[in-house]
C-alpha cells in the first residue's frame, strides 16, 4: 500500500519557492556579505532535491527538462568566457573590475565583473549536484 | 477572495497614482478606501466579502495559540507526576475538509499541540489517524478537535 504524502507535498509547494528566493538573495549578496555562487547553487540544488523527495524523479524531469551535464558545461563556459573577456581590454587573464552605474528606477548600483564569474560557478554547482543525485537515484 | 484582494490593491495603487504620493501612508489610505468601496459592493461578487476571511485566519491563529498554551500545561502536569497514569491510544477521525491545504493545516495544528500527533492520512484524504498521549474518552477528543480547529479552518475556506 502506498502511503499518502499529502502533508509533505503541500508543504513542499510553499517551501520550495521560499528556498529558491533565498538562494537568489544569497547569490547576489556574495560580494559584500556572506554568500556567493557556491552556496547559492547548493541551495538551489537542495530545493530541487526537496521536490524530488516529495514527488518523484519523472515529475522533476518534466518540470525542468534540462540535461544537467549541459548546465555544468555552460557554467564552465561562462567562467572561461569572463577570463577571456579580460584580453579585450589588454589586461591579464581573469582580471576583474567594478564601477557604479545610475539606473532610472533602481538608483545607483555597483556592477562588478566578478558577478559574471559567479554565475558560472552557480551553474556548475547546480549541474554537478543534480547530475550526481539523478544518476544515483535512477533505477537501472 | 484573492480576486477581491487584487482589486483592493489595484485601487490602492490608483489612489497613490492620483495623489502622486508613492509612500506607505498613501498605500494604506488607498487600501482603506478600497476596502470601503468593496464593502459597499460586496453583493456584486459571487464569494463573500474577503475581509471576513482575513478575520477568520486571525481567529484560527488565536485559537491555535490558546490550545498550545492549555495543552502544554496539561503535558507539563503529566510529566511532573511521580507515577504515569496515562492511557495512550490511536484513533481514526473522519474529517469533512476537501482541499489539500486544509488537510495539511489541520494536521500541522493537531501535531503542534502537545499530546496529540497525526500518524497517517488515509489515501483519500478523508480520515486522519491520530495518536493521543492521554485518551480516556475517544469521542471527547474527536469533539474537541472538531469544535476548535476544524470549525476554524472551515470558517477560512467557506
Short mmCIF file of C-alpha atoms in Angstrom, two decimals:
data_model
loop_
_atom_site.label_atom_id
_atom_site.label_comp_id
_atom_site.label_asym_id
_atom_site.label_seq_id
_atom_site.Cartn_x
_atom_site.Cartn_y
_atom_site.Cartn_z
CA UNK A 1 0.00 0.00 0.00
CA UNK A 2 1.36 3.39 -0.98
CA UNK A 3 1.34 5.90 1.86
CA UNK A 4 -0.36 9.27 1.50
CA UNK A 5 2.18 12.11 1.20
CA UNK A 6 -0.36 14.93 1.13
CA UNK A 7 1.21 16.85 4.04
CA UNK A 8 4.76 16.66 2.66
CA UNK A 9 3.64 17.60 -0.85
CA UNK A 10 1.52 20.57 0.23
CA UNK A 11 4.32 21.89 2.45
CA UNK A 12 6.79 21.46 -0.43
CA UNK A 13 4.62 23.57 -2.74
CA UNK A 14 5.06 26.52 -0.35
CA UNK A 15 8.59 26.00 0.98
CA UNK A 16 10.16 25.39 -2.45
CA UNK A 17 9.63 28.98 -3.60
CA UNK A 18 10.92 30.42 -0.32
CA UNK A 19 14.13 28.38 -0.64
CA UNK A 20 14.61 29.44 -4.28
CA UNK A 21 14.07 33.13 -3.46
CA UNK A 22 16.53 32.88 -0.57
CA UNK A 23 19.12 31.17 -2.77
CA UNK A 24 18.93 34.02 -5.32
CA UNK A 25 19.29 36.54 -2.47
CA UNK A 26 22.38 34.72 -1.14
CA UNK A 27 23.82 34.59 -4.67
CA UNK A 28 23.58 38.35 -5.18
CA UNK A 29 24.84 39.11 -1.66
CA UNK A 30 28.15 37.36 -2.20
CA UNK A 31 30.15 40.50 -2.94
CA UNK A 32 29.96 42.30 0.41
CA UNK A 33 28.34 39.80 2.76
CA UNK A 34 28.43 36.03 3.36
CA UNK A 35 27.11 34.16 0.35
CA UNK A 36 28.08 33.80 -3.28
CA UNK A 37 27.84 31.46 -6.23
CA UNK A 38 28.76 28.23 -4.47
CA UNK A 39 26.31 28.37 -1.56
CA UNK A 40 23.59 29.85 -3.80
CA UNK A 41 23.97 26.97 -6.24
CA UNK A 42 23.89 24.39 -3.45
CA UNK A 43 20.71 25.95 -2.05
CA UNK A 44 19.01 25.90 -5.46
CA UNK A 45 20.02 22.26 -5.87
CA UNK A 46 18.66 21.44 -2.41
CA UNK A 47 15.30 22.99 -3.32
CA UNK A 48 15.11 20.73 -6.38
CA UNK A 49 16.16 17.73 -4.26
CA UNK A 50 13.24 18.52 -1.92
CA UNK A 51 10.96 18.41 -4.96
CA UNK A 52 12.42 15.01 -5.90
CA UNK A 53 11.82 13.70 -2.37
CA UNK A 54 8.22 14.91 -2.20
CA UNK A 55 7.24 13.77 -5.71
CA UNK A 56 9.48 11.66 -7.93
CA UNK A 57 12.29 11.92 -10.48
CA UNK A 58 9.99 11.76 -13.51
CA UNK A 59 8.00 14.79 -12.38
CA UNK A 60 11.17 16.84 -11.80
CA UNK A 61 12.34 15.83 -15.28
CA UNK A 62 9.02 17.04 -16.69
CA UNK A 63 9.19 20.38 -14.87
CA UNK A 64 12.89 21.06 -15.56
CA UNK A 65 13.65 19.43 -18.92
CA UNK A 66 17.37 20.21 -18.75
CA UNK A 67 20.25 17.84 -19.16
CA UNK A 68 22.23 18.87 -16.08
CA UNK A 69 25.53 17.84 -17.69
CA UNK A 70 24.88 20.59 -20.26
CA UNK A 71 24.21 23.04 -17.39
CA UNK A 72 27.62 22.18 -15.93
CA UNK A 73 29.30 22.73 -19.31
CA UNK A 74 27.51 26.05 -19.76
CA UNK A 75 28.70 27.21 -16.33
CA UNK A 76 32.30 26.33 -17.17
CA UNK A 77 31.99 28.17 -20.50
CA UNK A 78 30.68 31.30 -18.70
CA UNK A 79 33.59 31.20 -16.24
CA UNK A 80 36.19 30.75 -19.01
CA UNK A 81 34.46 33.46 -21.06
CA UNK A 82 34.81 36.03 -18.29
CA UNK A 83 38.50 35.15 -18.09
CA UNK A 84 38.98 35.53 -21.85
CA UNK A 85 36.97 38.78 -21.83
CA UNK A 86 39.79 40.49 -19.93
CA UNK A 87 42.02 40.12 -23.04
CA UNK A 88 39.70 42.51 -24.93
CA UNK A 89 40.86 45.31 -22.63
CA UNK A 90 44.51 44.34 -22.73
CA UNK A 91 44.75 43.20 -19.10
CA UNK A 92 45.91 39.83 -17.67
CA UNK A 93 43.70 36.72 -17.70
CA UNK A 94 40.77 36.78 -15.19
CA UNK A 95 41.29 40.44 -14.18
CA UNK A 96 38.19 41.97 -12.67
CA UNK A 97 36.83 45.48 -12.32
CA UNK A 98 33.78 47.21 -10.95
CA UNK A 99 32.04 50.54 -11.40
CA UNK A 100 28.98 52.45 -10.20
CA UNK A 101 26.11 52.99 -12.62
CA UNK A 102 22.93 55.02 -12.10
CA UNK A 103 19.70 53.44 -13.31
CA UNK A 104 16.42 55.34 -13.81
CA UNK A 105 14.33 53.47 -11.20
CA UNK A 106 16.79 51.47 -9.12
CA UNK A 107 19.17 54.33 -8.33
CA UNK A 108 22.92 53.81 -8.06
CA UNK A 109 24.12 50.21 -8.31
CA UNK A 110 27.58 48.71 -8.15
CA UNK A 111 28.14 46.30 -11.03
CA UNK A 112 31.17 44.00 -10.84
CA UNK A 113 32.51 41.60 -13.44
CA UNK A 114 33.05 39.08 -10.62
CA UNK A 115 29.27 38.52 -10.71
CA UNK A 116 29.57 37.04 -14.21
CA UNK A 117 32.21 34.59 -12.96
CA UNK A 118 29.90 33.78 -10.03
CA UNK A 119 27.08 32.92 -12.45
CA UNK A 120 29.41 30.32 -13.95
CA UNK A 121 30.20 28.90 -10.51
CA UNK A 122 26.47 28.80 -9.70
CA UNK A 123 25.59 26.86 -12.85
CA UNK A 124 28.45 24.38 -12.33
CA UNK A 125 27.40 23.67 -8.73
CA UNK A 126 23.72 23.17 -9.65
CA UNK A 127 24.60 20.98 -12.62
CA UNK A 128 27.12 18.76 -10.81
CA UNK A 129 24.94 18.27 -7.70
CA UNK A 130 21.81 17.35 -9.63
CA UNK A 131 23.74 15.12 -12.05
CA UNK A 132 25.13 13.13 -9.11
CA UNK A 133 21.76 12.83 -7.38
CA UNK A 134 19.83 11.92 -10.54
CA UNK A 135 22.44 9.32 -11.54
CA UNK A 136 22.34 7.67 -8.11
CA UNK A 137 18.56 7.92 -7.83
CA UNK A 138 17.64 6.36 -11.17
CA UNK A 139 16.75 2.68 -11.28
CA UNK A 140 18.90 0.59 -13.57
CA UNK B 1 -11.25 36.01 -2.04
CA UNK B 2 -7.93 36.57 -3.83
CA UNK B 3 -9.72 38.34 -6.72
CA UNK B 4 -11.18 40.91 -4.31
CA UNK B 5 -7.76 41.35 -2.69
CA UNK B 6 -6.20 42.07 -6.10
CA UNK B 7 -8.92 44.64 -6.86
CA UNK B 8 -8.28 46.26 -3.48
CA UNK B 9 -4.53 46.52 -4.15
CA UNK B 10 -5.20 47.97 -7.62
CA UNK B 11 -7.43 50.62 -6.03
CA UNK B 12 -4.63 51.42 -3.58
CA UNK B 13 -2.11 51.83 -6.43
CA UNK B 14 -4.56 54.00 -8.39
CA UNK B 15 -5.03 56.15 -5.27
CA UNK B 16 -1.27 56.67 -4.98
CA UNK B 17 -1.16 57.42 -8.71
CA UNK B 18 -3.86 60.08 -8.46
CA UNK B 19 -2.22 61.72 -5.43
CA UNK B 20 1.29 61.33 -6.88
CA UNK B 21 2.42 60.24 -3.39
CA UNK B 22 4.38 56.98 -3.53
CA UNK B 23 4.59 56.47 0.22
CA UNK B 24 3.48 53.80 2.69
CA UNK B 25 0.87 56.13 4.18
CA UNK B 26 -0.55 56.76 0.69
CA UNK B 27 -0.76 53.00 0.13
CA UNK B 28 -2.50 52.42 3.47
CA UNK B 29 -5.05 55.20 2.94
CA UNK B 30 -5.77 53.95 -0.59
CA UNK B 31 -6.17 50.41 0.76
CA UNK B 32 -8.68 51.55 3.41
CA UNK B 33 -10.66 53.50 0.78
CA UNK B 34 -10.66 50.43 -1.49
CA UNK B 35 -11.88 48.33 1.46
CA UNK B 36 -14.81 50.72 1.90
CA UNK B 37 -15.68 50.56 -1.82
CA UNK B 38 -15.54 46.75 -1.80
CA UNK B 39 -17.72 46.62 1.31
CA UNK B 40 -20.39 48.73 -0.39
CA UNK B 41 -20.32 46.46 -3.47
CA UNK B 42 -19.92 43.17 -1.54
CA UNK B 43 -23.09 41.61 -3.03
CA UNK B 44 -21.67 42.15 -6.52
CA UNK B 45 -19.16 39.29 -6.04
CA UNK B 46 -20.08 35.59 -6.00
CA UNK B 47 -17.99 34.92 -2.87
CA UNK B 48 -18.28 36.70 0.47
CA UNK B 49 -16.59 39.98 1.41
CA UNK B 50 -12.94 38.93 1.66
CA UNK B 51 -12.07 40.72 4.91
CA UNK B 52 -14.23 38.15 6.75
CA UNK B 53 -11.75 35.54 5.51
CA UNK B 54 -8.83 37.59 6.85
CA UNK B 55 -10.59 37.80 10.23
CA UNK B 56 -11.13 34.01 10.13
CA UNK B 57 -7.39 33.47 9.60
CA UNK B 58 -6.62 35.71 12.60
CA UNK B 59 -9.20 33.78 14.66
CA UNK B 60 -7.50 30.50 13.66
CA UNK B 61 -4.14 31.85 14.89
CA UNK B 62 -5.67 32.94 18.22
CA UNK B 63 -7.36 29.55 18.72
CA UNK B 64 -4.09 27.78 17.95
CA UNK B 65 -2.10 29.85 20.47
CA UNK B 66 -4.76 29.27 23.16
CA UNK B 67 -4.81 25.49 22.57
CA UNK B 68 -1.00 25.39 22.52
CA UNK B 69 -0.70 27.04 25.94
CA UNK B 70 -3.51 24.99 27.55
CA UNK B 71 -2.31 21.62 26.27
CA UNK B 72 1.33 22.46 27.12
CA UNK B 73 0.30 22.93 30.75
CA UNK B 74 -1.57 19.63 30.59
CA UNK B 75 1.53 17.79 29.33
CA UNK B 76 3.68 19.55 31.94
CA UNK B 77 1.34 18.31 34.64
CA UNK B 78 1.67 14.75 33.33
CA UNK B 79 5.48 14.99 33.36
CA UNK B 80 5.62 16.35 36.92
CA UNK B 81 3.66 13.44 38.38
CA UNK B 82 5.71 10.72 40.08
CA UNK B 83 3.62 7.93 38.56
CA UNK B 84 2.47 7.77 34.96
CA UNK B 85 -1.23 7.09 34.73
CA UNK B 86 -1.78 7.80 31.06
CA UNK B 87 -3.67 5.73 28.51
CA UNK B 88 -2.07 6.25 25.10
CA UNK B 89 -4.04 5.29 22.02
CA UNK B 90 -4.52 5.79 18.30
CA UNK B 91 -7.92 6.72 16.94
CA UNK B 92 -9.28 7.43 13.46
CA UNK B 93 -11.11 10.67 12.87
CA UNK B 94 -13.24 11.39 9.80
CA UNK B 95 -12.83 14.94 8.55
CA UNK B 96 -15.08 16.97 6.28
CA UNK B 97 -12.32 19.09 4.69
CA UNK B 98 -12.00 18.98 0.92
CA UNK B 99 -8.83 20.71 -0.22
CA UNK B 100 -5.26 19.54 0.30
CA UNK B 101 -4.09 22.67 2.12
CA UNK B 102 -6.92 22.35 4.63
CA UNK B 103 -5.91 18.77 5.47
CA UNK B 104 -2.29 19.90 5.79
CA UNK B 105 -3.08 22.85 8.06
CA UNK B 106 -5.33 20.71 10.27
CA UNK B 107 -2.66 18.01 10.56
CA UNK B 108 0.00 20.57 11.44
CA UNK B 109 -2.21 22.17 14.10
CA UNK B 110 -3.02 18.78 15.66
CA UNK B 111 0.66 17.81 15.65
CA UNK B 112 1.87 21.13 17.09
CA UNK B 113 -0.48 20.99 20.07
CA UNK B 114 1.21 18.74 22.66
CA UNK B 115 -0.46 15.43 23.49
CA UNK B 116 -1.79 14.66 20.03
CA UNK B 117 0.09 13.67 16.88
CA UNK B 118 -1.04 12.86 13.35
CA UNK B 119 0.39 9.46 12.45
CA UNK B 120 -1.03 8.99 8.97
CA UNK B 121 -3.57 10.23 6.45
CA UNK B 122 -5.82 7.83 4.58
CA UNK B 123 -5.24 7.66 0.79
CA UNK B 124 -8.50 9.51 0.03
CA UNK B 125 -7.74 12.37 2.48
CA UNK B 126 -10.94 11.60 4.39
CA UNK B 127 -9.54 10.10 7.61
CA UNK B 128 -6.76 11.17 9.95
CA UNK B 129 -5.11 8.65 12.27
CA UNK B 130 -4.19 10.47 15.46
CA UNK B 131 -2.05 9.28 18.37
CA UNK B 132 -3.04 10.76 21.72
CA UNK B 133 -0.95 10.75 24.89
CA UNK B 134 -3.89 10.52 27.26
CA UNK B 135 -7.10 9.10 25.85
CA UNK B 136 -9.74 8.41 28.49
CA UNK B 137 -12.58 9.26 26.11
CA UNK B 138 -12.21 8.92 22.33
CA UNK B 139 -15.43 10.74 21.49
CA UNK B 140 -14.45 13.70 23.65
CA UNK B 141 -11.05 14.01 21.90
CA UNK B 142 -12.74 13.92 18.50
CA UNK B 143 -15.29 16.53 19.59
CA UNK B 144 -12.52 18.81 20.89
CA UNK B 145 -10.62 18.81 17.60
CA UNK B 146 -13.80 19.17 15.54
CA UNK B 147 -15.12 22.09 17.58
CA UNK B 148 -11.87 24.05 17.63
CA UNK B 149 -9.58 23.52 14.66
CA UNK B 150 -11.83 22.04 12.01
CA UNK B 151 -14.52 24.65 12.54
CA UNK B 152 -11.98 27.47 12.36
CA UNK B 153 -10.45 26.10 9.12
CA UNK B 154 -13.91 25.73 7.57
CA UNK B 155 -14.52 29.37 8.50
CA UNK B 156 -11.48 30.39 6.43
CA UNK B 157 -12.37 28.44 3.27
CA UNK B 158 -16.14 28.81 3.29
#
